[in-house]
Amino acid sequence: GGLFAIWRGLILAWDLDFRDIWCETDCHETFILLKNDTTAANNDVTELTTRIHALIKRSWRVELSLIQQTANHVADALAKYAVLQSVDQVEWLIPNDDVKELLKHDYLD
């Protein structure tokens, strides 16, 4: 996910009292910005990365990892679904058949 998605996810995780978080992104630029605590020339990106770094430095464990886009079909499908539905978050308690197939595909890759 992008910076905004990671920021929203971290806020939600903190509010839900999760204290061991694993963030995955398939965006190399996002990963570098967050992992290396660097800033970008774009002020909106700089402000958002500063906010994310402040969240990461709270008393919890946040792991960041870069994954291949082809290895995360489920996340990609859920993100596209959220955009099409104009919602911030997609959550299913039980995955539908399409998601189950994508999970199987990700597991075998």
CSV table of C-alpha atoms in Angstrom, one decimal:
chain,number,residue,atom,x,y,z
A,1,GLY,CA,0.0,0.0,0.0
A,2,GLY,CA,0.9,3.6,-0.3
A,3,LEU,CA,1.8,6.1,2.4
A,4,PHE,CA,-1.8,7.1,3.2
A,5,ALA,CA,-3.0,3.5,3.5
A,6,ILE,CA,-0.1,2.7,5.9
A,7,TRP,CA,-0.8,5.8,7.9
A,8,ARG,CA,-4.5,5.0,8.2
A,9,GLY,CA,-3.8,1.4,9.0
A,10,LEU,CA,-1.3,2.3,11.8
A,11,ILE,CA,-3.8,4.7,13.4
A,12,LEU,CA,-6.5,2.1,13.3
A,13,ALA,CA,-4.1,-0.5,14.8
A,14,TRP,CA,-3.1,1.8,17.6
A,15,ASP,CA,-6.7,2.7,18.4
A,16,LEU,CA,-7.6,-1.0,18.5
A,17,ASP,CA,-4.7,-1.5,21.0
A,18,PHE,CA,-2.6,-3.7,18.7
A,19,ARG,CA,1.0,-3.5,19.7
A,20,ASP,CA,2.7,-5.8,17.3
A,21,ILE,CA,2.2,-4.7,13.7
A,22,TRP,CA,3.5,-6.0,10.3
A,23,CYS,CA,3.2,-3.5,7.4
A,24,GLU,CA,3.7,-4.7,3.9
A,25,THR,CA,4.0,-2.6,0.8
A,26,ASP,CA,4.7,-3.4,-2.8
A,27,CYS,CA,5.7,0.2,-3.4
A,28,HIS,CA,9.5,0.5,-3.4
A,29,GLU,CA,9.4,4.3,-2.9
A,30,THR,CA,7.1,4.0,0.1
A,31,PHE,CA,9.3,1.3,1.7
A,32,ILE,CA,12.5,3.4,1.3
A,33,LEU,CA,10.8,6.6,2.7
A,34,LEU,CA,9.6,4.7,5.8
A,35,LYS,CA,12.5,2.3,6.3
A,36,ASN,CA,15.3,4.8,6.0
A,37,ASP,CA,13.4,7.6,7.8
A,38,THR,CA,14.0,9.9,4.8
A,39,THR,CA,11.9,12.7,3.4
A,40,ALA,CA,10.9,13.6,-0.1
A,41,ALA,CA,10.7,16.9,-1.9
A,42,ASN,CA,6.9,16.9,-1.9
A,43,ASN,CA,5.6,18.6,1.2
A,44,ASP,CA,2.5,16.4,1.4
A,45,VAL,CA,4.7,13.3,1.4
A,46,THR,CA,7.1,14.8,3.9
A,47,GLU,CA,4.3,15.7,6.3
A,48,LEU,CA,2.8,12.2,5.9
A,49,THR,CA,6.1,10.4,6.4
A,50,THR,CA,6.8,12.5,9.5
A,51,ARG,CA,3.4,11.5,10.9
A,52,ILE,CA,4.1,7.8,10.1
A,53,HIS,CA,7.5,7.9,11.7
A,54,ALA,CA,6.0,9.4,14.8
A,55,LEU,CA,3.5,6.6,15.0
A,56,ILE,CA,6.2,4.0,14.4
A,57,LYS,CA,8.2,5.4,17.3
A,58,ARG,CA,5.4,4.9,19.8
A,59,SER,CA,5.7,2.1,22.4
A,60,TRP,CA,4.9,-0.8,20.1
A,61,ARG,CA,6.6,-3.0,17.5
A,62,VAL,CA,6.1,-2.1,13.8
A,63,GLU,CA,7.8,-4.1,11.1
A,64,LEU,CA,8.0,-2.9,7.6
A,65,SER,CA,8.6,-5.2,4.6
A,66,LEU,CA,8.7,-4.8,0.9
A,67,ILE,CA,6.9,-7.5,-1.1
A,68,GLN,CA,6.5,-8.2,-4.7
A,69,GLN,CA,3.1,-7.1,-6.1
A,70,THR,CA,2.7,-10.4,-7.8
A,71,ALA,CA,3.0,-12.2,-4.4
A,72,ASN,CA,0.1,-10.3,-2.8
A,73,HIS,CA,-3.0,-10.8,-5.0
A,74,VAL,CA,-5.4,-10.6,-2.1
A,75,ALA,CA,-4.2,-7.2,-0.9
A,76,ASP,CA,-4.3,-5.9,-4.4
A,77,ALA,CA,-7.8,-7.2,-5.0
A,78,LEU,CA,-9.0,-5.7,-1.7
A,79,ALA,CA,-7.4,-2.4,-2.4
A,80,LYS,CA,-9.1,-2.2,-5.8
A,81,TYR,CA,-12.4,-3.3,-4.3
A,82,ALA,CA,-12.1,-0.5,-1.7
A,83,VAL,CA,-11.4,2.1,-4.4
A,84,LEU,CA,-14.4,0.9,-6.5
A,85,GLN,CA,-16.7,1.0,-3.5
A,86,SER,CA,-15.3,4.3,-2.3
A,87,VAL,CA,-14.5,3.0,1.2
A,88,ASP,CA,-11.4,3.4,3.3
A,89,GLN,CA,-11.2,-0.2,4.6
A,90,VAL,CA,-12.4,-3.6,3.4
A,91,GLU,CA,-12.9,-6.4,6.0
A,92,TRP,CA,-14.5,-9.7,5.7
A,93,LEU,CA,-14.8,-12.1,8.6
A,94,ILE,CA,-15.0,-15.1,6.1
A,95,PRO,CA,-13.3,-14.8,2.8
A,96,ASN,CA,-15.5,-15.2,-0.3
A,97,ASP,CA,-14.6,-17.7,-3.0
A,98,ASP,CA,-12.7,-15.2,-5.0
A,99,VAL,CA,-10.5,-14.3,-2.1
A,100,LYS,CA,-10.0,-17.9,-1.2
A,101,GLU,CA,-8.7,-18.5,-4.8
A,102,LEU,CA,-6.4,-15.6,-4.5
A,103,LEU,CA,-5.1,-16.8,-1.2
A,104,LYS,CA,-4.4,-20.2,-2.7
A,105,HIS,CA,-2.6,-18.5,-5.6
A,106,ASP,CA,-0.5,-16.3,-3.2
A,107,TYR,CA,0.4,-19.3,-1.1
A,108,LEU,CA,1.6,-21.3,-4.1
A,109,ASP,CA,3.7,-18.4,-5.6
